[in-house]
mmCIF file of C-alpha atoms in Angstrom:
data_model
loop_
_atom_site.group_PDB
_atom_site.id
_atom_site.type_symbol
_atom_site.label_atom_id
_atom_site.label_comp_id
_atom_site.label_asym_id
_atom_site.label_seq_id
_atom_site.Cartn_x
_atom_site.Cartn_y
_atom_site.Cartn_z
ATOM 1 C CA MET A 1 53.042 68.045 179.302
ATOM 2 C CA SER A 2 52.899 71.895 179.407
ATOM 3 C CA ASP A 3 54.054 73.053 182.370
ATOM 4 C CA THR A 4 50.655 75.222 183.713
ATOM 5 C CA GLY A 5 51.044 74.744 187.315
ATOM 6 C CA LYS A 6 54.064 76.846 187.503
ATOM 7 C CA THR A 7 53.548 81.178 187.166
ATOM 8 C CA SER A 8 56.778 83.698 185.430
ATOM 9 C CA ALA A 9 58.421 85.674 188.082
ATOM 10 C CA PRO A 10 58.264 89.551 188.000
ATOM 11 C CA ALA A 11 60.367 90.855 186.293
ATOM 12 C CA LYS A 12 63.333 92.172 187.191
ATOM 13 C CA VAL A 13 63.272 95.739 187.452
ATOM 14 C CA SER A 14 67.443 97.112 186.657
ATOM 15 C CA PRO A 15 68.596 100.245 189.524
ATOM 16 C CA ALA A 16 68.644 103.041 185.979
ATOM 17 C CA GLY A 17 65.441 101.372 185.181
ATOM 18 C CA LYS A 18 64.237 102.483 188.566
ATOM 19 C CA VAL A 19 64.951 105.496 188.883
ATOM 20 C CA MET A 20 63.632 106.182 185.929
ATOM 21 C CA ARG A 21 60.674 104.387 187.179
ATOM 22 C CA ASP A 22 60.131 106.685 190.098
ATOM 23 C CA GLY A 23 60.948 110.078 188.844
ATOM 24 C CA LEU A 24 58.859 110.012 186.371
ATOM 25 C CA TRP A 25 55.463 108.388 187.931
ATOM 26 C CA TYR A 26 55.231 106.547 190.693
ATOM 27 C CA ASN A 27 57.673 109.246 192.568
ATOM 28 C CA ASN A 28 56.295 112.240 190.293
ATOM 29 C CA PRO A 29 57.823 115.436 192.010
ATOM 30 C CA ILE A 30 53.715 117.371 192.140
ATOM 31 C CA PHE A 31 51.950 113.551 192.217
ATOM 32 C CA VAL A 32 53.560 111.922 195.260
ATOM 33 C CA GLN A 33 56.106 114.652 197.022
ATOM 34 C CA VAL A 34 54.104 117.989 195.624
ATOM 35 C CA LEU A 35 57.594 119.686 194.910
ATOM 36 C CA GLY A 36 57.926 122.661 192.543
ATOM 37 C CA ILE A 37 54.114 124.262 192.988
ATOM 38 C CA CYS A 38 55.562 127.660 192.194
ATOM 39 C CA SER A 39 56.702 127.288 189.154
ATOM 40 C CA THR A 40 53.277 125.342 188.237
ATOM 41 C CA LEU A 41 51.034 128.010 188.967
ATOM 42 C CA ALA A 42 53.839 130.691 187.936
ATOM 43 C CA VAL A 43 54.128 129.545 184.136
ATOM 44 C CA THR A 44 52.496 127.140 183.027
ATOM 45 C CA ASN A 45 49.520 129.362 181.537
ATOM 46 C CA ASN A 46 52.239 129.626 178.411
ATOM 47 C CA LEU A 47 53.084 126.823 176.167
ATOM 48 C CA ARG A 48 56.629 128.156 175.487
ATOM 49 C CA ASN A 49 57.535 129.937 178.502
ATOM 50 C CA THR A 50 56.836 125.947 180.542
ATOM 51 C CA LEU A 51 59.103 124.228 178.181
ATOM 52 C CA ILE A 52 61.998 126.114 178.928
ATOM 53 C CA MET A 53 61.207 126.415 182.242
ATOM 54 C CA VAL A 54 61.000 122.049 182.243
ATOM 55 C CA LEU A 55 64.219 121.373 179.977
ATOM 56 C CA GLY A 56 66.018 123.859 182.045
ATOM 57 C CA VAL A 57 64.225 122.625 185.654
ATOM 58 C CA SER A 58 66.077 119.195 184.333
ATOM 59 C CA PHE A 59 69.533 120.498 182.946
ATOM 60 C CA ALA A 60 70.036 121.942 186.936
ATOM 61 C CA THR A 61 68.656 118.878 188.580
ATOM 62 C CA SER A 62 70.423 116.118 186.617
ATOM 63 C CA MET A 63 74.146 117.534 186.386
ATOM 64 C CA GLY A 64 74.322 118.720 190.358
ATOM 65 C CA SER A 65 73.113 116.021 190.985
ATOM 66 C CA MET A 66 75.957 114.061 189.009
ATOM 67 C CA THR A 67 78.373 116.932 190.183
ATOM 68 C CA LEU A 68 76.985 117.275 194.151
ATOM 69 C CA SER A 69 77.226 113.073 194.271
ATOM 70 C CA ALA A 70 80.923 112.850 192.957
ATOM 71 C CA LEU A 71 81.778 114.997 195.832
ATOM 72 C CA ARG A 72 79.969 113.628 197.938
ATOM 73 C CA GLU A 73 83.301 111.906 200.013
ATOM 74 C CA LEU A 74 84.555 115.309 199.721
ATOM 75 C CA ILE A 75 82.086 117.570 201.564
ATOM 76 C CA PRO A 76 82.011 118.174 205.183
ATOM 77 C CA ARG A 77 78.531 117.245 206.128
ATOM 78 C CA LYS A 78 78.221 120.321 208.728
ATOM 79 C CA VAL A 79 78.227 122.567 205.442
ATOM 80 C CA ARG A 80 76.944 120.477 202.590
ATOM 81 C CA MET A 81 73.790 122.439 202.071
ATOM 82 C CA ILE A 82 75.744 125.085 201.408
ATOM 83 C CA VAL A 83 77.816 123.721 199.292
ATOM 84 C CA GLN A 84 74.460 121.790 197.426
ATOM 85 C CA VAL A 85 73.299 126.083 196.801
ATOM 86 C CA LEU A 86 76.670 127.186 195.691
ATOM 87 C CA VAL A 87 76.570 123.578 192.857
ATOM 88 C CA LEU A 88 73.052 124.060 191.945
ATOM 89 C CA SER A 89 73.244 127.971 191.650
ATOM 90 C CA PHE A 90 76.087 127.024 189.191
ATOM 91 C CA TYR A 91 74.259 125.154 187.081
ATOM 92 C CA VAL A 92 71.039 127.998 186.790
ATOM 93 C CA ILE A 93 73.055 130.865 186.084
ATOM 94 C CA ILE A 94 74.736 128.695 183.268
ATOM 95 C CA ILE A 95 70.827 128.682 181.813
ATOM 96 C CA ASP A 96 70.181 132.342 182.719
ATOM 97 C CA ILE A 97 73.449 133.634 180.966
ATOM 98 C CA VAL A 98 71.727 130.976 177.921
ATOM 99 C CA LEU A 99 68.548 131.579 177.856
ATOM 100 C CA ARG A 100 69.970 135.935 177.881
ATOM 101 C CA ALA A 101 72.309 135.292 175.059
ATOM 102 C CA TYR A 102 70.058 132.997 172.398
ATOM 103 C CA GLN A 103 65.931 133.608 173.773
ATOM 104 C CA PRO A 104 66.241 136.966 174.521
ATOM 105 C CA ALA A 105 62.048 136.889 174.807
ATOM 106 C CA ILE A 106 61.929 133.992 176.178
ATOM 107 C CA SER A 107 63.903 135.239 179.103
ATOM 108 C CA LYS A 108 62.237 138.937 179.555
ATOM 109 C CA GLN A 109 59.454 136.981 179.797
ATOM 110 C CA LEU A 110 60.381 134.366 181.957
ATOM 111 C CA GLY A 111 61.943 137.262 184.681
ATOM 112 C CA PRO A 112 62.989 136.110 187.430
ATOM 113 C CA TYR A 113 61.368 133.077 187.238
ATOM 114 C CA VAL A 114 64.584 131.617 185.595
ATOM 115 C CA GLY A 115 66.983 132.907 188.359
ATOM 116 C CA LEU A 116 64.632 131.309 190.786
ATOM 117 C CA ILE A 117 65.294 127.647 189.472
ATOM 118 C CA ILE A 118 68.311 128.264 192.452
ATOM 119 C CA THR A 119 64.345 127.960 194.941
ATOM 120 C CA ASN A 120 62.631 124.978 193.375
ATOM 121 C CA CYS A 121 62.436 122.526 196.337
ATOM 122 C CA ILE A 122 62.897 119.696 194.131
ATOM 123 C CA LEU A 123 66.892 120.550 193.107
ATOM 124 C CA MET A 124 67.348 120.406 196.825
ATOM 125 C CA GLY A 125 65.719 117.083 197.598
ATOM 126 C CA ARG A 126 66.776 114.851 194.808
ATOM 127 C CA ALA A 127 70.713 116.604 196.338
ATOM 128 C CA GLU A 128 69.678 115.442 199.969
ATOM 129 C CA ALA A 129 67.645 112.517 199.591
ATOM 130 C CA PHE A 130 69.708 110.924 196.460
ATOM 131 C CA ALA A 131 72.469 112.341 195.141
ATOM 132 C CA ALA A 132 74.362 112.265 198.460
ATOM 133 C CA SER A 133 73.972 108.606 199.132
ATOM 134 C CA ASN A 134 74.575 107.665 195.582
ATOM 135 C CA PRO A 135 76.906 107.503 192.434
ATOM 136 C CA PRO A 136 76.546 109.944 189.968
ATOM 137 C CA GLY A 137 75.428 107.808 186.850
ATOM 138 C CA LEU A 138 72.436 106.437 189.126
ATOM 139 C CA ALA A 139 72.069 110.657 190.663
ATOM 140 C CA PHE A 140 72.132 112.006 186.942
ATOM 141 C CA LEU A 141 69.481 109.545 186.224
ATOM 142 C CA ASP A 142 67.371 110.525 188.967
ATOM 143 C CA GLY A 143 67.185 114.091 188.850
ATOM 144 C CA LEU A 144 66.716 113.808 184.713
ATOM 145 C CA ALA A 145 63.608 111.201 185.763
ATOM 146 C CA ASN A 146 62.933 114.226 188.964
ATOM 147 C CA GLY A 147 62.966 116.972 186.360
ATOM 148 C CA LEU A 148 61.145 115.495 183.429
ATOM 149 C CA GLY A 149 58.634 113.869 185.992
ATOM 150 C CA TYR A 150 58.098 117.510 186.081
ATOM 151 C CA GLY A 151 57.611 118.818 183.419
ATOM 152 C CA TRP A 152 55.590 116.125 181.625
ATOM 153 C CA VAL A 153 52.761 117.260 184.497
ATOM 154 C CA LEU A 154 53.591 121.185 184.264
ATOM 155 C CA LEU A 155 53.599 119.920 180.110
ATOM 156 C CA VAL A 156 49.908 118.773 180.302
ATOM 157 C CA ILE A 157 48.757 122.261 182.729
ATOM 158 C CA ALA A 158 50.293 124.506 179.880
ATOM 159 C CA ILE A 159 48.702 122.768 177.108
ATOM 160 C CA VAL A 160 45.069 123.101 178.884
ATOM 161 C CA ARG A 161 45.617 126.644 180.527
ATOM 162 C CA GLU A 162 46.782 128.489 176.646
ATOM 163 C CA PHE A 163 44.352 126.421 175.204
ATOM 164 C CA PHE A 164 41.901 127.794 176.904
ATOM 165 C CA GLY A 165 42.787 131.042 178.152
ATOM 166 C CA PHE A 166 44.203 132.109 174.379
ATOM 167 C CA GLY A 167 43.569 129.361 172.091
ATOM 168 C CA SER A 168 46.795 128.652 170.476
ATOM 169 C CA LEU A 169 49.158 126.200 171.943
ATOM 170 C CA PHE A 170 52.984 127.560 171.546
ATOM 171 C CA GLY A 171 51.471 130.898 170.537
ATOM 172 C CA PHE A 172 49.689 129.809 167.203
ATOM 173 C CA LYS A 173 46.699 130.043 167.213
ATOM 174 C CA LEU A 174 43.879 126.740 166.610
ATOM 175 C CA VAL A 175 40.275 127.824 166.935
ATOM 176 C CA GLY A 176 38.837 130.463 164.603
ATOM 177 C CA ASP A 177 37.491 134.258 165.949
ATOM 178 C CA TRP A 178 33.299 133.010 167.660
ATOM 179 C CA PHE A 179 35.954 130.917 170.376
ATOM 180 C CA THR A 180 35.790 133.093 173.494
ATOM 181 C CA PRO A 181 38.955 132.907 175.315
ATOM 182 C CA TRP A 182 38.522 132.024 179.778
ATOM 183 C CA THR A 183 40.213 134.778 181.581
ATOM 184 C CA ILE A 184 40.125 132.249 184.280
ATOM 185 C CA MET A 185 42.504 130.209 182.235
ATOM 186 C CA VAL A 186 45.459 133.288 182.427
ATOM 187 C CA MET A 187 45.304 133.554 185.637
ATOM 188 C CA ALA A 188 46.914 131.782 189.122
ATOM 189 C CA PRO A 189 43.727 130.519 190.893
ATOM 190 C CA SER A 190 43.321 128.350 187.203
ATOM 191 C CA ALA A 191 46.434 126.764 187.952
ATOM 192 C CA PHE A 192 45.673 125.149 191.611
ATOM 193 C CA PHE A 193 42.276 123.956 190.422
ATOM 194 C CA LEU A 194 44.645 122.010 187.261
ATOM 195 C CA VAL A 195 47.062 120.743 190.387
ATOM 196 C CA ALA A 196 44.167 119.534 192.092
ATOM 197 C CA ILE A 197 42.229 117.830 189.499
ATOM 198 C CA ALA A 198 45.418 116.371 188.405
ATOM 199 C CA LEU A 199 46.311 114.781 191.980
ATOM 200 C CA TRP A 200 43.380 113.263 192.279
ATOM 201 C CA ILE A 201 43.542 112.303 188.875
ATOM 202 C CA ALA A 202 46.835 109.884 189.513
ATOM 203 C CA ASN A 203 46.567 109.605 192.701
ATOM 204 C CA ASN A 204 42.707 108.071 192.543
ATOM 205 C CA TYR A 205 44.170 105.831 188.936
ATOM 206 C CA LYS A 206 46.914 104.475 191.093
ATOM 207 C CA ALA A 207 44.588 103.443 194.031
ATOM 208 C CA LYS A 208 42.498 101.786 191.283
ATOM 209 C CA VAL A 209 45.610 100.013 189.800
ATOM 210 C CA ALA A 210 46.530 99.138 193.869
ATOM 211 C CA ALA A 211 43.524 97.337 194.700
ATOM 212 C CA ALA A 212 43.227 95.178 191.502
ATOM 213 C CA ALA A 213 47.295 94.083 191.873
ATOM 214 C CA LYS A 214 46.306 92.950 195.203
ATOM 215 C CA ALA A 215 42.955 91.578 194.069
ATOM 216 C CA ALA A 216 44.977 89.640 191.604
ATOM 217 C CA ALA A 217 47.124 88.365 193.853
ATOM 218 C CA PRO A 218 47.692 84.500 194.834
ATOM 219 C CA GLY A 219 45.187 83.516 197.609
ATOM 220 C CA ALA A 220 43.206 86.969 196.991
ATOM 221 C CA ALA A 221 40.567 85.214 195.719
ATOM 222 C CA GLY A 222 39.277 82.966 199.037
ATOM 223 C CA ALA A 223 40.994 82.587 202.312
ATOM 224 C CA PRO A 224 43.288 79.472 202.872
ATOM 225 C CA ALA A 225 40.969 76.296 203.964
ATOM 226 C CA GLY A 226 41.023 75.342 207.577
ATOM 227 C CA GLN A 227 40.748 79.073 208.712
ATOM 228 C CA GLY A 228 37.306 79.233 210.127
ATOM 229 C CA GLY A 229 33.189 81.204 208.854
ATOM 230 C CA LYS A 230 34.181 84.280 211.086
ATOM 231 C CA PRO A 231 33.599 87.427 209.003
#
């Protein structure tokens, strides 16, 4: 006899899995927290520069969060933000030194934006909201997830901007001479519009998923028996 009357319990998500899932989608830095928008506008007209920025932010956020989490019991509350800035600056300086040594051309193209990683609200936001109250392992994953969640949105925007703005990806020409580049795509206003469109698509999709989940929930099809016919 089949046990058709029982419903399977929802699968439990581990703390690490929840942290990764939240950073990549459910609490995405751009779609939900609306952080890191300045660099979204500054570097996304070139896919190579965007990738370097994504790797830099992910490294600084994950390593900075892990370090601050390990030191959280030793940092006096009154000076915690000063210490956070110092620790995060340390990792940003490492990124800048490595780029200057091994990728001088990209370092020159990015200019001050590498150093300005420290001003990215995602770094301080995760340090204050998560690393200050969670163990180092989870803090590292949270920083990595938020860096990658921020990164995949930037990469999608960079693909659109570089392709339509230059007809190329990673500097490799993909279309012939017949293609007329869209000059607007290499200008900052296009990034504003693309971020807005991405936010609209993501929020619209989330709303549809939430509505579908609510409709599929037990008891959602109709009101319980005995509760009048009032609308």
